[in-house]
CSV table of C-alpha atoms in Angstrom, one decimal:
chain,number,residue,atom,x,y,z
A,217,MET,CA,-37.5,-9.4,-19.5
A,218,SER,CA,-35.1,-9.8,-16.5
A,219,GLU,CA,-35.4,-7.7,-13.4
A,220,PHE,CA,-31.8,-6.3,-13.6
A,221,LYS,CA,-29.8,-5.1,-16.5
A,222,LEU,CA,-26.0,-4.7,-16.0
A,223,HIS,CA,-24.0,-2.7,-18.6
A,224,CYS,CA,-20.7,-4.5,-18.5
A,225,PHE,CA,-18.0,-6.5,-20.3
A,226,ALA,CA,-16.1,-9.5,-19.1
A,227,GLU,CA,-12.7,-7.9,-18.8
A,228,SER,CA,-14.0,-5.2,-16.4
A,229,GLY,CA,-13.3,-6.2,-12.8
A,230,ASN,CA,-15.4,-3.3,-11.7
A,231,ALA,CA,-18.4,-4.7,-13.5
A,232,TYR,CA,-17.5,-8.1,-12.1
A,233,LYS,CA,-18.1,-6.8,-8.6
A,234,ALA,CA,-21.8,-6.2,-9.5
A,235,ALA,CA,-22.2,-9.3,-11.6
A,236,LEU,CA,-20.8,-11.6,-8.9
A,237,MET,CA,-23.1,-9.9,-6.3
A,238,LEU,CA,-26.1,-10.5,-8.7
A,239,GLU,CA,-25.1,-14.1,-9.2
A,240,LEU,CA,-24.4,-14.9,-5.5
A,241,THR,CA,-27.7,-13.5,-4.5
A,242,GLU,CA,-29.5,-15.4,-7.3
A,243,GLN,CA,-31.0,-12.3,-9.0
A,244,ASP,CA,-32.7,-12.4,-12.3
A,245,TRP,CA,-30.3,-10.3,-14.4
A,246,ASP,CA,-29.0,-9.9,-17.9
A,247,PRO,CA,-25.8,-8.3,-19.1
A,248,VAL,CA,-25.8,-5.5,-21.7
A,249,PHE,CA,-22.5,-5.7,-23.5
A,250,VAL,CA,-20.5,-2.5,-23.6
A,251,ASP,CA,-17.8,-2.4,-26.3
A,252,PHE,CA,-15.2,-0.7,-24.2
A,253,PHE,CA,-12.3,-1.7,-26.4
A,254,LYS,CA,-13.9,0.0,-29.3
A,255,GLY,CA,-14.3,3.2,-27.3
A,256,GLN,CA,-18.0,3.0,-26.5
A,257,THR,CA,-17.7,4.5,-23.0
A,258,ARG,CA,-15.9,7.5,-24.5
A,259,GLU,CA,-18.7,8.2,-27.0
A,260,LYS,CA,-20.7,11.4,-26.5
A,261,GLU,CA,-24.0,9.6,-26.9
A,262,TRP,CA,-23.1,6.8,-24.4
A,263,ARG,CA,-22.0,9.4,-21.9
A,264,GLU,CA,-25.2,11.4,-22.3
A,265,GLN,CA,-27.6,8.4,-22.3
A,266,VAL,CA,-25.9,5.9,-20.0
A,267,ASN,CA,-23.1,7.3,-17.8
A,268,GLU,CA,-21.5,10.8,-17.9
A,269,GLN,CA,-18.6,9.4,-15.9
A,270,GLY,CA,-17.8,7.2,-18.8
A,271,GLU,CA,-17.5,3.9,-16.8
A,272,VAL,CA,-19.1,0.5,-16.3
A,273,PRO,CA,-20.8,-0.9,-14.4
A,274,VAL,CA,-24.2,0.7,-14.8
A,275,LEU,CA,-27.1,-1.1,-13.3
A,276,GLU,CA,-30.7,-0.6,-14.4
A,277,HIS,CA,-33.4,-1.7,-12.0
A,278,ALA,CA,-37.0,-0.6,-11.4
A,279,GLY,CA,-36.7,2.5,-13.5
A,280,GLN,CA,-33.5,3.6,-11.7
A,281,THR,CA,-30.0,3.8,-13.2
A,282,LEU,CA,-27.1,3.3,-10.8
A,283,THR,CA,-23.4,3.7,-11.4
A,284,GLN,CA,-20.2,3.2,-9.3
A,285,SER,CA,-19.6,-0.4,-8.2
A,286,ALA,CA,-19.6,0.4,-4.5
A,287,LEU,CA,-23.0,2.1,-4.7
A,288,ILE,CA,-24.4,-0.7,-6.8
A,289,LEU,CA,-23.1,-3.2,-4.2
A,290,GLU,CA,-24.8,-1.3,-1.4
A,291,TYR,CA,-28.0,-1.0,-3.3
A,292,LEU,CA,-28.1,-4.8,-4.0
A,293,ALA,CA,-27.2,-5.6,-0.3
A,294,GLU,CA,-30.2,-3.5,0.7
A,295,HIS,CA,-32.5,-4.9,-1.9
A,296,THR,CA,-31.6,-8.6,-1.3
A,297,GLY,CA,-30.8,-8.4,2.4
A,298,GLN,CA,-27.5,-10.2,1.8
A,299,PHE,CA,-23.9,-9.3,2.4
A,300,GLY,CA,-24.6,-5.9,3.9
A,301,ALA,CA,-23.7,-4.3,7.2
A,302,ARG,CA,-25.4,-5.4,10.5
A,303,ASP,CA,-25.0,-2.0,12.1
A,304,ALA,CA,-23.6,1.5,11.6
A,305,ALA,CA,-20.1,0.7,12.8
A,306,GLU,CA,-19.9,-2.3,10.4
A,307,LYS,CA,-21.3,-0.1,7.6
A,308,ARG,CA,-18.5,2.4,8.1
A,309,GLU,CA,-16.0,-0.4,8.1
A,310,ILE,CA,-17.4,-1.9,4.9
A,311,TRP,CA,-17.3,1.6,3.2
A,312,ARG,CA,-13.8,2.2,4.5
A,313,TRP,CA,-12.5,-0.8,2.6
A,314,MET,CA,-14.6,-0.1,-0.5
A,315,LEU,CA,-13.1,3.4,-0.6
A,316,PHE,CA,-9.6,2.0,-0.2
A,317,ASP,CA,-10.4,-0.4,-3.0
A,318,ASN,CA,-11.6,2.3,-5.4
A,319,HIS,CA,-8.7,4.6,-4.5
A,320,LYS,CA,-5.8,2.1,-4.4
A,321,PHE,CA,-6.4,-1.6,-4.4
A,322,THR,CA,-8.5,-2.0,-7.6
A,323,ALA,CA,-7.4,1.3,-9.1
A,324,TYR,CA,-3.7,0.6,-9.5
A,325,TYR,CA,-4.0,-3.1,-10.3
A,326,ALA,CA,-6.7,-2.5,-13.0
A,327,ALA,CA,-4.6,0.2,-14.6
A,328,LEU,CA,-1.5,-2.0,-14.6
A,329,ARG,CA,-3.4,-5.0,-16.0
A,330,PHE,CA,-5.0,-2.8,-18.7
A,331,ILE,CA,-1.7,-1.4,-19.9
A,332,TYR,CA,0.6,-4.3,-19.4
A,333,CYS,CA,-1.7,-7.3,-20.1
A,334,LEU,CA,-4.5,-6.1,-22.4
A,335,LYS,CA,-2.6,-3.3,-24.3
A,336,GLU,CA,0.6,-5.4,-24.1
A,337,SER,CA,2.8,-2.3,-23.4
A,338,GLY,CA,5.8,-4.4,-22.3
A,339,GLU,CA,7.7,-3.3,-19.2
A,340,THR,CA,7.9,0.5,-18.9
A,341,ASP,CA,8.4,3.1,-16.2
A,342,VAL,CA,4.6,3.4,-16.0
A,343,THR,CA,4.1,-0.4,-15.5
A,344,ARG,CA,6.8,-0.3,-12.8
A,345,PHE,CA,5.1,2.6,-11.1
A,346,LEU,CA,1.7,1.0,-11.2
A,347,ARG,CA,3.0,-2.3,-10.0
A,348,GLU,CA,4.7,-0.7,-7.0
A,349,ARG,CA,1.5,1.1,-6.0
A,350,ALA,CA,-0.6,-2.0,-6.5
A,351,THR,CA,1.8,-4.0,-4.5
A,352,ALA,CA,1.6,-1.5,-1.6
A,353,ALA,CA,-2.2,-1.8,-1.6
A,354,TYR,CA,-2.0,-5.6,-1.7
A,355,ARG,CA,0.3,-5.6,1.3
A,356,ILE,CA,-2.3,-3.6,3.3
A,357,VAL,CA,-5.1,-5.9,2.4
A,358,ASP,CA,-3.0,-9.0,3.0
A,359,ALA,CA,-2.0,-7.7,6.5
A,360,HIS,CA,-5.7,-7.2,7.3
A,361,LEU,CA,-6.7,-10.7,6.1
A,362,ALA,CA,-4.0,-12.2,8.3
A,363,ASN,CA,-6.4,-11.9,11.2
A,364,THR,CA,-9.8,-12.5,9.7
A,365,PRO,CA,-11.4,-14.8,7.0
A,366,PHE,CA,-13.2,-11.9,5.3
A,367,MET,CA,-12.6,-8.1,5.4
A,368,VAL,CA,-15.4,-7.1,7.8
A,369,GLY,CA,-17.4,-9.0,10.5
A,370,GLY,CA,-15.9,-12.4,9.9
A,371,ARG,CA,-18.2,-13.2,7.0
A,372,LEU,CA,-18.6,-12.3,3.3
A,373,THR,CA,-19.7,-8.7,2.7
A,374,ILE,CA,-19.8,-6.3,-0.2
A,375,ALA,CA,-16.4,-5.1,1.0
A,376,ASP,CA,-15.0,-8.5,-0.1
A,377,LEU,CA,-16.9,-8.4,-3.4
A,378,SER,CA,-15.5,-4.9,-4.1
A,379,LEU,CA,-11.9,-5.9,-3.4
A,380,ALA,CA,-12.4,-9.1,-5.4
A,381,GLY,CA,-13.0,-7.3,-8.6
A,382,TYR,CA,-9.7,-8.1,-10.3
A,383,VAL,CA,-8.2,-10.8,-8.1
A,384,PHE,CA,-9.5,-13.7,-10.3
A,385,MET,CA,-8.4,-12.1,-13.6
A,386,PRO,CA,-6.0,-14.6,-15.2
A,387,GLU,CA,-3.5,-12.2,-16.8
A,388,ASP,CA,0.0,-12.1,-15.4
A,389,THR,CA,0.7,-8.5,-14.2
A,390,GLY,CA,4.2,-9.3,-13.0
A,391,ILE,CA,3.1,-9.2,-9.3
A,392,ALA,CA,4.2,-12.3,-7.3
A,393,LEU,CA,0.6,-13.0,-6.1
A,394,GLU,CA,1.7,-16.2,-4.3
A,395,GLU,CA,3.5,-14.0,-1.7
A,396,PHE,CA,0.2,-12.6,-0.5
A,397,VAL,CA,-0.8,-15.8,1.3
A,398,HIS,CA,-3.7,-14.3,3.2
A,399,ILE,CA,-5.2,-12.8,0.0
A,400,GLU,CA,-4.7,-16.2,-1.8
A,401,ALA,CA,-6.6,-18.0,1.1
A,402,TRP,CA,-9.4,-15.4,1.0
A,403,LYS,CA,-9.7,-15.9,-2.8
A,404,GLY,CA,-10.1,-19.6,-2.1
A,405,ARG,CA,-12.9,-18.9,0.3
A,406,ILE,CA,-14.7,-16.7,-2.2
A,407,LYS,CA,-14.3,-19.2,-5.0
A,408,ALA,CA,-15.8,-21.8,-2.8
A,409,LEU,CA,-19.1,-19.9,-2.3
A,410,LYS,CA,-22.2,-21.4,-3.9
A,411,GLY,CA,-22.8,-19.7,-7.2
A,412,TRP,CA,-19.3,-18.3,-7.7
A,413,GLN,CA,-18.3,-17.8,-11.2
A,414,HIS,CA,-15.2,-16.5,-13.0
A,415,PRO,CA,-15.6,-13.0,-14.6
A,416,TYR,CA,-15.0,-14.4,-18.1
A,417,ASP,CA,-17.8,-16.9,-17.6
A,418,LEU,CA,-20.3,-14.4,-16.1
A,419,MET,CA,-20.2,-11.5,-18.6
A,420,PRO,CA,-19.9,-11.2,-22.4
A,421,ARG,CA,-16.4,-11.1,-23.7
A,422,VAL,CA,-15.3,-9.4,-26.9
A,423,ALA,CA,-12.8,-11.2,-29.1
A,424,LEU,CA,-9.8,-8.9,-28.8
B,205,MET,CA,-9.3,20.1,24.6
B,206,SER,CA,-11.0,20.6,21.3
B,207,GLU,CA,-13.9,18.4,20.2
B,208,PHE,CA,-12.3,17.1,17.0
B,209,LYS,CA,-8.8,16.0,16.3
B,210,LEU,CA,-7.7,15.7,12.7
B,211,HIS,CA,-4.5,13.8,11.8
B,212,CYS,CA,-3.3,15.7,8.8
B,213,PHE,CA,-0.6,17.7,7.1
B,214,ALA,CA,-1.0,20.8,4.9
B,215,GLU,CA,0.2,19.2,1.6
B,216,SER,CA,-2.5,16.5,1.8
B,217,GLY,CA,-5.6,17.4,-0.2
B,218,ASN,CA,-7.3,14.4,1.2
B,219,ALA,CA,-6.9,15.8,4.7
B,220,TYR,CA,-7.9,19.2,3.4
B,221,LYS,CA,-11.4,17.8,2.4
B,222,ALA,CA,-12.0,17.1,6.1
B,223,ALA,CA,-10.3,20.2,7.4
B,224,LEU,CA,-12.3,22.5,5.1
B,225,MET,CA,-15.5,20.8,6.2
B,226,LEU,CA,-14.6,21.3,9.9
B,227,GLU,CA,-13.8,25.0,9.2
B,228,LEU,CA,-16.9,25.8,7.1
B,229,THR,CA,-19.2,24.2,9.6
B,230,GLU,CA,-17.3,26.1,12.4
B,231,GLN,CA,-16.3,23.1,14.5
B,232,ASP,CA,-14.0,23.2,17.4
B,233,TRP,CA,-11.0,21.2,16.0
B,234,ASP,CA,-7.3,20.8,16.2
B,235,PRO,CA,-4.9,19.3,13.7
B,236,VAL,CA,-2.4,16.6,14.8
B,237,PHE,CA,0.6,16.9,12.5
B,238,VAL,CA,1.6,13.7,10.6
B,239,ASP,CA,5.1,13.7,9.3
B,240,PHE,CA,4.2,12.0,6.0
B,241,PHE,CA,7.4,13.1,4.2
B,242,LYS,CA,9.5,11.4,6.9
B,243,GLY,CA,7.5,8.2,6.4
B,244,GLN,CA,5.3,8.4,9.5
B,245,THR,CA,2.3,6.8,7.7
B,246,ARG,CA,4.4,3.9,6.7
B,247,GLU,CA,5.7,3.1,10.2
B,248,LYS,CA,4.4,-0.1,11.8
B,249,GLU,CA,3.5,1.6,15.0
B,250,TRP,CA,1.5,4.4,13.3
B,251,ARG,CA,-0.4,1.8,11.2
B,252,GLU,CA,-1.2,-0.3,14.2
B,253,GLN,CA,-2.3,2.6,16.4
B,254,VAL,CA,-3.7,5.1,14.0
B,255,ASN,CA,-4.6,3.7,10.6
B,256,GLU,CA,-3.8,0.3,9.1
B,257,GLN,CA,-4.5,1.8,5.7
B,258,GLY,CA,-1.5,4.1,6.1
B,259,GLU,CA,-3.3,7.2,5.1
B,260,VAL,CA,-4.5,10.6,6.4
B,261,PRO,CA,-7.0,12.0,7.1
B,262,VAL,CA,-7.9,10.3,10.4
B,263,LEU,CA,-10.6,12.0,12.5
B,264,GLU,CA,-11.0,11.4,16.2
B,265,HIS,CA,-14.3,12.4,17.7
B,266,ALA,CA,-16.2,11.3,20.8
B,267,GLY,CA,-14.2,8.1,21.3
B,268,GLN,CA,-14.4,7.1,17.6
B,269,THR,CA,-11.7,7.0,15.0
B,270,LEU,CA,-12.7,7.6,11.4
B,271,THR,CA,-10.7,7.2,8.3
B,272,GLN,CA,-11.3,7.8,4.5
B,273,SER,CA,-12.2,11.4,3.6
B,274,ALA,CA,-15.5,10.5,2.1
B,275,LEU,CA,-16.7,8.8,5.2
B,276,ILE,CA,-15.4,11.6,7.4
B,277,LEU,CA,-17.3,14.1,5.2
B,278,GLU,CA,-20.5,12.1,5.5
B,279,TYR,CA,-20.0,11.7,9.3
B,280,LEU,CA,-19.5,15.5,9.7
B,281,ALA,CA,-22.5,16.2,7.4
B,282,GLU,CA,-24.7,14.1,9.7
B,283,HIS,CA,-23.2,15.5,12.9
B,284,THR,CA,-23.5,19.2,11.8
B,285,GLY,CA,-26.6,18.9,9.6
B,286,GLN,CA,-24.7,20.8,6.9
B,287,PHE,CA,-23.8,20.0,3.3
B,288,GLY,CA,-25.3,16.6,3.3
B,289,ALA,CA,-28.0,15.0,1.2
B,290,ARG,CA,-31.7,16.0,1.4
B,291,ASP,CA,-33.0,12.5,0.3
B,292,ALA,CA,-31.9,9.1,-0.8
B,293,ALA,CA,-31.5,10.0,-4.5
B,294,GLU,CA,-29.3,13.0,-3.6
B,295,LYS,CA,-27.3,10.9,-1.3
B,296,ARG,CA,-26.5,8.4,-4.0
B,297,GLU,CA,-25.6,11.2,-6.4
B,298,ILE,CA,-23.2,12.7,-3.7
B,299,TRP,CA,-21.6,9.3,-3.2
B,300,ARG,CA,-21.3,8.7,-6.9
B,301,TRP,CA,-19.1,11.8,-7.2
B,302,MET,CA,-17.2,11.1,-4.1
B,303,LEU,CA,-16.3,7.7,-5.5
B,304,PHE,CA,-15.4,9.1,-8.8
B,305,ASP,CA,-13.2,11.6,-6.9
B,306,ASN,CA,-11.4,8.8,-5.0
B,307,HIS,CA,-11.0,6.6,-8.0
B,308,LYS,CA,-10.0,9.1,-10.6
B,309,PHE,CA,-10.3,12.9,-10.0
B,310,THR,CA,-8.3,13.3,-6.8
B,311,ALA,CA,-6.3,10.0,-7.3
B,312,TYR,CA,-4.5,10.8,-10.5
B,313,TYR,CA,-4.0,14.5,-9.8
B,314,ALA,CA,-2.6,13.9,-6.3
B,315,ALA,CA,-0.2,11.2,-7.6
B,316,LEU,CA,1.0,13.5,-10.4
B,317,ARG,CA,1.4,16.5,-8.0
B,318,PHE,CA,3.3,14.3,-5.5
B,319,ILE,CA,5.8,13.0,-8.0
B,320,TYR,CA,6.1,16.0,-10.4
B,321,CYS,CA,5.9,18.9,-7.9
B,322,LEU,CA,6.8,17.6,-4.5
B,323,LYS,CA,9.4,15.0,-5.4
B,324,GLU,CA,10.4,17.1,-8.5
B,325,SER,CA,10.8,14.1,-10.8
B,326,GLY,CA,10.9,16.2,-13.9
B,327,GLU,CA,8.9,15.1,-16.9
B,328,THR,CA,8.8,11.3,-17.3
B,329,ASP,CA,6.5,8.7,-18.9
B,330,VAL,CA,4.9,8.3,-15.5
B,331,THR,CA,4.0,12.0,-15.1
B,332,ARG,CA,2.7,12.0,-18.7
B,333,PHE,CA,0.6,9.0,-17.9
B,334,LEU,CA,-0.8,10.5,-14.7
B,335,ARG,CA,-1.4,13.9,-16.4
B,336,GLU,CA,-3.4,12.2,-19.2
B,337,ARG,CA,-5.6,10.3,-16.7
B,338,ALA,CA,-6.1,13.4,-14.4
B,339,THR,CA,-7.0,15.5,-17.4
B,340,ALA,CA,-9.6,12.9,-18.5
B,341,ALA,CA,-11.2,13.1,-15.0
B,342,TYR,CA,-11.1,16.9,-15.1
B,343,ARG,CA,-12.9,16.9,-18.4
B,344,ILE,CA,-15.8,14.8,-16.9
B,345,VAL,CA,-16.2,17.1,-13.9
B,346,ASP,CA,-15.9,20.2,-16.0
B,347,ALA,CA,-18.7,18.9,-18.3
B,348,HIS,CA,-20.9,18.3,-15.3
B,349,LEU,CA,-20.2,21.7,-13.9
B,350,ALA,CA,-21.2,23.3,-17.2
B,351,ASN,CA,-24.8,22.9,-16.2
B,352,THR,CA,-24.8,23.4,-12.4
B,353,PRO,CA,-23.1,25.7,-9.9
B,354,PHE,CA,-22.2,22.8,-7.6
B,355,MET,CA,-21.9,19.1,-8.2
B,356,VAL,CA,-25.3,18.0,-6.6
B,357,GLY,CA,-28.5,19.7,-5.9
B,358,GLY,CA,-27.4,23.2,-6.9
B,359,ARG,CA,-25.8,24.0,-3.6
B,360,LEU,CA,-22.5,23.1,-1.8
B,361,THR,CA,-22.4,19.6,-0.6
B,362,ILE,CA,-19.7,17.2,0.6
B,363,ALA,CA,-19.4,16.0,-3.0
B,364,ASP,CA,-17.9,19.5,-3.8
B,365,LEU,CA,-15.6,19.3,-0.7
B,366,SER,CA,-14.3,15.9,-1.8
B,367,LEU,CA,-13.6,17.0,-5.3
B,368,ALA,CA,-12.0,20.3,-4.1
B,369,GLY,CA,-9.3,18.4,-2.1
B,370,TYR,CA,-6.4,19.3,-4.5
B,371,VAL,CA,-7.8,22.1,-6.7
B,372,PHE,CA,-6.4,24.9,-4.6
B,373,MET,CA,-3.0,23.4,-4.3
B,374,PRO,CA,-0.6,26.0,-5.8
B,375,GLU,CA,1.9,23.7,-7.5
B,376,ASP,CA,2.1,23.6,-11.3
B,377,THR,CA,1.3,20.1,-12.4
B,378,GLY,CA,1.6,21.0,-16.1
B,379,ILE,CA,-2.1,20.8,-16.6
B,380,ALA,CA,-3.7,23.8,-18.3
B,381,LEU,CA,-6.2,24.4,-15.6
B,382,GLU,CA,-7.5,27.6,-17.2
B,383,GLU,CA,-9.0,25.4,-19.9
B,384,PHE,CA,-11.5,23.9,-17.4
B,385,VAL,CA,-13.6,27.1,-17.2
B,386,HIS,CA,-16.4,25.5,-15.3
B,387,ILE,CA,-14.1,24.0,-12.7
B,388,GLU,CA,-12.4,27.4,-12.4
B,389,ALA,CA,-15.8,29.2,-11.8
B,390,TRP,CA,-16.8,26.5,-9.3
B,391,LYS,CA,-13.5,27.0,-7.4
B,392,GLY,CA,-14.3,30.7,-7.3
B,393,ARG,CA,-17.7,29.9,-5.7
B,394,ILE,CA,-16.1,27.7,-3.1
B,395,LYS,CA,-13.4,30.3,-2.3
B,396,ALA,CA,-16.1,32.9,-1.7
B,397,LEU,CA,-17.8,30.8,1.0
B,398,LYS,CA,-17.6,32.2,4.5
B,399,GLY,CA,-14.8,30.6,6.4
B,400,TRP,CA,-13.0,29.2,3.4
B,401,GLN,CA,-9.2,28.9,3.9
B,402,HIS,CA,-6.4,27.6,1.8
B,403,PRO,CA,-5.0,24.2,2.7
B,404,TYR,CA,-1.6,25.7,3.6
B,405,ASP,CA,-3.2,28.1,6.0
B,406,LEU,CA,-5.5,25.5,7.6
B,407,MET,CA,-3.1,22.7,8.5
B,408,PRO,CA,0.4,22.4,9.8
B,409,ARG,CA,3.1,22.4,7.1
B,410,VAL,CA,6.4,20.8,7.4
B,411,ALA,CA,9.4,22.7,6.0
B,412,LEU,CA,10.4,20.5,3.1
């Protein structure tokens, strides 16, 4: 039995944050497939037994169950001694970007991709709204990356892994990603890391 | 000069999280009014000098500048010794709910209120979408509060103060709040705390 179990599915960029961290730090882990598209995370039983917040990722390790990608990332940084903060100021900076990611950067992009690309809604007022919000968040991260190779401390940290949740997803959300040149360069640096894998190669994918 | 300065405006529930914490812990603080509705947080100068993420709250204390409400709450819990975690497990539980708040509970409700109530958009596909998402988050918090008076550890913590950011805002978002009986009871418990104040009484409010 592997040391870590990650409840996940390939289309979830939030799960990818944890999966990529496990992979980059060379942990012994297995995915547990969650059938999100058939409503598993909304089932009463799943919420009672796995996560009352109704979300992946969920990480099981050493008798503990952890949820929320940012907390899982911090837990793994502490456990592995990799990609975490070097001091209190850096820790705050890392969390500042993980919170911004949860609130805006990942949040709007993931909602847009889900509706527009996976549910194939076509263009609607909702997709236009989400694209505008996602784009505003992308601009802020792009401006930050104009001056630094990674988000915090000049090296890869869990802040990068959090923000990178959805940036490798192949679906076209209608955002002109090539305009965010600093994000594109940063994605290249992450992709070049030893052990990097694409979300669709790292986690089980349901046939839609 | 007061010990703390909080960049804020009354309509911001995210700023209210920090303001209420400062007030409940009886800190010496002053608000610095941010003219959000005239676009101050989008100005290049404000972003360079105050917060590149373009958001309130921003807290200044002892030569430090802090952003992101959850980080500010944790900083104040440590500084004051109040409403923080008692151990590592509780800390994780508090952060789990603060993250859920940032990602879903506050996020969708605040966006809905801004568009529907403050910008008076009328009912649109976007307001319907945001209301559905906000309601799903409310259901999860309501279910959790069915079994406990406060979110974590049976007493008020910063997890409650984070989730309470927008729940006292008076504008009608079209969500039937009275159906969330456990949230309503929890709001009553928070309102009864010594020092509690309504956001519109605690922070400067621009005449719209």
